[in-house]
Amino acid sequence: MSALTLHEPAVRTVDELVAHVRAGGYGTDPAQERVALAFTTSQAVRHDGRSSGYRNEVLSLRLHAAVGSCAVEPGALPAAALDDCVGASVAALLEHPLLPVRIAALDAYLAHVRPHTPDHGARPCALPAGNSLQRSRARARAVIDLLPATGPRRVLVIGVVNSLLERLRERGLAYVPCDLKGGVTEWGETVRTDALAELAHCDAILASGMTLGNGTFQPLLDHAAATGTPLVMFAQTGSAILPRFLRAGVSALCAEPYPFFWLDGGPGTIHRYDGPGTDIRDGGPGTIHRYGGPGTIHRHGGAR
């Protein structure tokens, strides 16, 4: 059992987590912590050999050495949101009317007080240098390898990332692709838009941290907790939030705080939190981190 599961209270909802933060449960008063910098990162990409592209936009907040992030629909974040964040306390931002601001603030605070280190349950995994597709595939291997080696046969993928689907195909796993934007996958498969309708037909869930930012995370967590269905998260959004749910339904996590792998071609690190008995094989220079407890543009799942 990781240090994280030994020393943190179990939380079952984001609201419970926020209440614990507000009560000083992580040792630092969020009313005394102020965001120094707010910024957005926008990108558009189409990998060589791929028939479709996508766009990402991410809100990030700097708190001391930590950066918290939440992806948003491109163009949806009001410019005034950045002004709202700069110099504001974390406590104030946890009450902001925009959910992405609240998630980014919570992520920044938790990344500050519970950084992705072995002491907090994270295990670094190297992400090698390479072009955009090579790095996307390297991350996909790190994420998909968090699924149980035996048992799952049909995976519900929430947040369509073609490199993840490619890796599932390599492992011989069936999948149901879901994304709020719909569309088709690289292989011409229809992307479903109602993930909850597919839960009963799948025996594992692979979901983007963007579910935190659009309010669709809780039903997935509740389903996993009630049924024991493996729930593996891959997160640029809320990478420091999701480890808090490893005892509440999340079975494993690939956490990727800012700067994200798609920002440059050099080596990097992600962090994996994985369940008992999972074999982590690190490779190449750079790093990823895992946590674990017991023609179409797809925007739901971050970089593809």
Coordinates of C-alpha atoms in Angstrom, one line a residue:
M1 CA 0.0 0.0 0.0
S2 CA 1.3 3.4 -0.9
A3 CA 2.1 6.2 1.5
L4 CA -0.8 8.1 0.0
T5 CA -3.3 5.5 1.0
L6 CA -1.9 5.2 4.5
H7 CA -2.0 8.9 5.4
E8 CA -5.0 10.5 3.6
P9 CA -8.7 10.3 4.4
A10 CA -10.9 8.6 1.9
V11 CA -13.0 10.9 -0.2
R12 CA -15.8 9.9 -2.5
T13 CA -16.6 13.1 -4.3
V14 CA -14.8 16.3 -5.5
D15 CA -17.0 18.3 -3.0
E16 CA -15.8 16.1 -0.1
L17 CA -12.2 16.7 -1.3
V18 CA -12.7 20.5 -1.5
A19 CA -14.3 20.5 2.0
H20 CA -11.2 18.6 3.3
V21 CA -8.9 21.1 1.7
R22 CA -10.9 24.0 3.1
A23 CA -10.7 22.5 6.6
G24 CA -6.9 22.5 6.5
G25 CA -6.7 18.7 6.0
Y26 CA -3.6 19.0 3.9
G27 CA -1.8 21.2 6.4
T28 CA -1.9 24.5 4.5
D29 CA -4.7 27.0 4.7
P30 CA -5.9 27.6 1.1
A31 CA -7.0 31.1 2.1
Q32 CA -3.3 32.0 2.7
E33 CA -2.2 30.5 -0.7
R34 CA -2.3 32.9 -3.6
V35 CA -2.0 32.1 -7.3
A36 CA 0.9 34.0 -8.8
L37 CA 0.4 33.3 -12.5
A38 CA -2.5 32.2 -14.7
F39 CA -2.1 31.3 -18.4
T40 CA -3.6 29.3 -21.2
T41 CA -1.9 26.9 -23.6
S42 CA -3.5 26.3 -27.0
Q43 CA -2.3 23.8 -29.6
A44 CA -3.5 22.2 -32.9
V45 CA -1.9 19.1 -34.2
R46 CA -2.1 16.5 -36.9
H47 CA 0.4 13.6 -36.5
D48 CA 2.2 12.3 -39.6
G49 CA 0.3 9.3 -41.0
R50 CA -3.0 10.3 -39.2
S51 CA -6.1 11.3 -41.1
S52 CA -7.5 13.6 -38.5
G53 CA -6.3 16.3 -36.1
Y54 CA -7.4 18.0 -32.9
R55 CA -7.1 21.1 -30.8
N56 CA -6.5 21.5 -27.1
E57 CA -6.8 24.5 -24.8
V58 CA -5.7 24.3 -21.2
L59 CA -6.1 26.7 -18.3
S60 CA -3.1 26.5 -15.9
L61 CA -2.5 28.2 -12.5
R62 CA 0.9 28.6 -10.8
L63 CA 1.1 28.2 -7.1
H64 CA 4.7 28.3 -5.8
A65 CA 6.5 25.6 -7.8
A66 CA 3.4 23.8 -8.7
V67 CA 1.1 24.2 -11.7
G68 CA -2.5 23.0 -11.8
S69 CA -4.4 22.6 -15.0
C70 CA -7.8 22.1 -16.5
A71 CA -8.6 21.6 -20.2
V72 CA -11.4 23.6 -21.7
E73 CA -13.2 23.7 -25.0
P74 CA -11.1 25.9 -27.3
G75 CA -12.4 29.5 -27.2
A76 CA -14.8 28.8 -24.3
L77 CA -12.8 30.4 -21.5
P78 CA -13.5 34.1 -21.0
A79 CA -10.4 36.3 -21.1
A80 CA -11.4 37.8 -17.8
A81 CA -11.0 34.4 -16.1
L82 CA -7.2 34.9 -16.1
D83 CA -7.6 38.3 -14.4
D84 CA -9.9 36.7 -11.8
C85 CA -7.2 34.1 -11.0
V86 CA -4.0 36.2 -10.7
G87 CA -3.4 37.2 -7.1
A88 CA -6.5 35.4 -5.8
S89 CA -6.4 33.0 -3.0
V90 CA -7.0 29.3 -3.6
A91 CA -9.9 29.4 -1.2
A92 CA -11.6 32.2 -3.3
L93 CA -10.9 30.3 -6.6
L94 CA -12.5 27.2 -5.2
E95 CA -15.8 29.2 -5.2
H96 CA -15.3 30.7 -8.7
P97 CA -18.4 30.3 -10.9
L98 CA -16.4 28.6 -13.7
L99 CA -15.8 24.9 -13.0
P100 CA -12.5 24.8 -15.0
V101 CA -11.1 27.6 -12.7
R102 CA -12.2 25.6 -9.6
I103 CA -10.6 22.4 -10.9
A104 CA -7.3 24.2 -11.9
A105 CA -7.1 25.9 -8.5
L106 CA -7.7 22.6 -6.6
D107 CA -5.2 20.9 -8.9
A108 CA -2.6 23.6 -8.2
Y109 CA -3.1 23.4 -4.5
L110 CA -2.8 19.6 -4.3
A111 CA 0.2 19.6 -6.6
H112 CA 1.8 22.0 -4.1
V113 CA 1.0 20.0 -1.0
R114 CA 1.1 16.5 -2.5
P115 CA 3.6 16.6 -5.4
H116 CA 4.1 13.6 -7.7
T117 CA 6.9 11.9 -5.7
P118 CA 7.4 8.3 -4.5
D119 CA 6.7 9.6 -0.9
H120 CA 3.1 10.3 -2.1
G121 CA 2.7 7.1 -4.1
A122 CA 3.9 8.2 -7.5
R123 CA 6.2 6.1 -9.6
P124 CA 8.1 8.0 -12.4
C125 CA 8.1 6.6 -15.9
A126 CA 10.4 7.9 -18.6
L127 CA 8.9 9.4 -21.7
P128 CA 11.5 9.4 -24.4
A129 CA 12.3 12.2 -26.8
G130 CA 10.8 12.0 -30.3
N131 CA 8.3 13.5 -32.7
S132 CA 4.7 14.1 -31.7
L133 CA 3.4 10.7 -32.8
Q134 CA 6.3 8.8 -31.1
R135 CA 5.7 10.6 -27.8
S136 CA 1.9 10.1 -28.1
R137 CA 2.4 6.4 -28.6
A138 CA 4.9 6.2 -25.7
R139 CA 2.4 7.8 -23.4
A140 CA -0.3 5.4 -24.7
R141 CA 1.8 2.4 -23.8
A142 CA 2.3 3.8 -20.2
V143 CA -1.5 4.4 -19.9
I144 CA -2.8 1.2 -21.4
D145 CA -0.4 -1.0 -19.4
L146 CA -2.2 0.2 -16.3
L147 CA -5.2 -1.9 -17.2
P148 CA -5.3 -5.3 -15.6
A149 CA -3.3 -7.9 -17.5
T150 CA -6.2 -10.3 -17.3
G151 CA -9.9 -9.9 -17.0
P152 CA -11.0 -6.9 -19.1
R153 CA -12.2 -7.7 -22.6
R154 CA -14.2 -4.6 -23.6
V155 CA -12.9 -1.2 -22.5
L156 CA -15.0 2.0 -22.3
V157 CA -12.7 4.8 -23.5
I158 CA -14.0 8.2 -22.5
G159 CA -12.0 10.9 -24.2
V160 CA -11.0 9.5 -27.6
V161 CA -7.2 9.4 -28.1
N162 CA -6.3 7.5 -31.2
S163 CA -2.9 6.4 -29.8
L164 CA -4.7 4.8 -26.9
L165 CA -7.1 3.0 -29.2
E166 CA -4.2 1.8 -31.2
R167 CA -2.5 0.4 -28.1
L168 CA -5.8 -1.4 -27.1
R169 CA -5.9 -2.9 -30.5
E170 CA -2.4 -4.1 -30.2
R171 CA -3.4 -5.8 -26.9
G172 CA -6.3 -7.5 -28.6
L173 CA -8.9 -5.6 -26.4
A174 CA -12.3 -4.5 -27.7
Y175 CA -13.3 -1.0 -26.9
V176 CA -16.2 1.5 -27.1
P177 CA -15.0 5.0 -27.9
C178 CA -16.9 7.8 -26.3
D179 CA -16.4 11.6 -26.6
L180 CA -18.8 14.5 -26.1
K181 CA -17.9 15.7 -29.6
G182 CA -18.8 12.5 -31.3
G183 CA -17.2 11.9 -34.7
V184 CA -15.2 8.8 -35.8
T185 CA -12.0 7.2 -34.8
E186 CA -8.9 6.8 -37.0
W187 CA -10.4 3.4 -38.0
G188 CA -13.8 4.7 -39.0
E189 CA -15.6 3.6 -35.8
T190 CA -18.5 5.8 -34.6
V191 CA -17.7 7.7 -31.4
R192 CA -20.5 7.4 -28.9
T193 CA -21.5 10.5 -27.0
D194 CA -23.3 9.0 -24.0
A195 CA -20.7 7.2 -21.9
L196 CA -23.1 6.3 -19.1
A197 CA -25.3 4.3 -21.5
E198 CA -22.3 2.1 -22.2
L199 CA -21.1 1.4 -18.7
A200 CA -23.1 -1.8 -18.3
H201 CA -21.6 -3.2 -21.5
C202 CA -17.9 -2.8 -20.6
D203 CA -15.8 -4.5 -18.0
A204 CA -13.1 -1.7 -17.7
I205 CA -13.1 2.1 -18.0
L206 CA -10.3 4.3 -19.4
A207 CA -11.1 7.9 -18.9
S208 CA -9.6 11.3 -19.4
G209 CA -9.0 13.8 -16.5
M210 CA -11.1 16.2 -18.6
T211 CA -14.1 14.5 -17.0
L212 CA -13.3 16.5 -13.9
G213 CA -13.5 19.8 -15.9
N214 CA -16.8 19.0 -17.6
G215 CA -18.6 17.5 -14.6
T216 CA -18.8 13.9 -15.8
F217 CA -16.3 12.3 -13.5
Q218 CA -18.6 11.4 -10.5
P219 CA -20.9 8.9 -12.2
L220 CA -17.9 7.0 -13.5
L221 CA -16.3 6.9 -10.0
D222 CA -19.6 5.8 -8.4
H223 CA -20.0 3.0 -11.0
A224 CA -16.5 1.8 -10.5
A225 CA -16.8 1.9 -6.7
A226 CA -20.2 0.0 -6.7
T227 CA -19.2 -2.7 -9.2
G228 CA -15.5 -3.1 -8.8
T229 CA -15.0 -2.2 -12.5
P230 CA -11.3 -1.1 -13.1
L231 CA -11.2 2.6 -13.7
V232 CA -7.9 3.9 -15.1
M233 CA -7.5 7.6 -15.5
F234 CA -5.1 9.5 -17.8
A235 CA -4.8 13.1 -16.6
Q236 CA -3.3 16.3 -17.7
T237 CA -6.4 17.9 -16.2
G238 CA -6.5 17.3 -12.4
S239 CA -3.4 15.2 -12.3
A240 CA -2.9 16.0 -8.6
I241 CA -6.7 15.7 -7.8
L242 CA -7.2 12.1 -9.1
P243 CA -4.7 10.4 -6.8
R244 CA -7.1 11.4 -3.9
F245 CA -9.7 8.9 -5.4
L246 CA -7.6 5.8 -5.5
R247 CA -9.6 4.3 -2.6
A248 CA -12.9 5.5 -3.9
G249 CA -13.1 3.7 -7.3
V250 CA -10.0 4.9 -9.3
S251 CA -7.8 1.8 -9.7
A252 CA -4.9 3.4 -11.5
L253 CA -3.7 6.7 -12.8
C254 CA -1.3 8.1 -15.3
A255 CA -0.7 11.7 -14.1
E256 CA 0.9 14.2 -16.4
P257 CA 1.3 17.7 -14.8
Y258 CA 2.3 20.7 -16.9
P259 CA 4.4 20.9 -19.1
F260 CA 2.6 18.3 -21.2
F261 CA 4.3 15.8 -23.5
W262 CA 3.0 17.6 -26.6
L263 CA 4.8 20.9 -25.9
D264 CA 8.2 19.8 -27.1
G265 CA 10.1 16.8 -28.5
G266 CA 12.5 16.3 -25.6
P267 CA 12.5 13.7 -22.9
G268 CA 10.0 14.0 -20.1
T269 CA 8.4 12.3 -17.2
I270 CA 4.9 11.2 -16.4
H271 CA 3.8 9.6 -13.1
R272 CA 1.9 6.4 -12.6
Y273 CA -0.1 5.3 -9.6
D274 CA -1.0 1.6 -10.0
G275 CA -2.6 -1.2 -8.1
P276 CA -0.9 -4.1 -6.3
G277 CA 1.1 -6.4 -8.5
T278 CA 1.3 -4.1 -11.5
D279 CA 4.5 -4.4 -13.4
I280 CA 5.9 -1.0 -14.4
R281 CA 8.5 -1.1 -17.1
D282 CA 10.3 2.3 -17.5
G283 CA 12.1 3.1 -20.7
G284 CA 14.1 5.7 -22.3
P285 CA 15.3 9.1 -21.0
G286 CA 12.8 11.4 -19.5
T287 CA 9.8 10.4 -17.3
I288 CA 5.8 9.6 -16.8
H289 CA 4.1 8.9 -13.3
R290 CA 1.5 6.3 -12.2
Y291 CA -0.7 6.1 -9.1
G292 CA -3.0 3.3 -8.2
G293 CA -5.1 2.0 -5.4
P294 CA -7.0 -1.4 -4.4
G295 CA -10.4 13.9 -40.4
T296 CA -12.2 14.2 -37.0
I297 CA -11.2 16.4 -34.1
H298 CA -11.7 14.8 -30.7
R299 CA -11.3 17.3 -27.9
H300 CA -12.5 15.4 -24.8
G301 CA -9.3 13.5 -23.9
G302 CA -6.4 15.9 -24.3
A303 CA -3.4 15.3 -26.5
R304 CA -3.7 12.4 -29.0

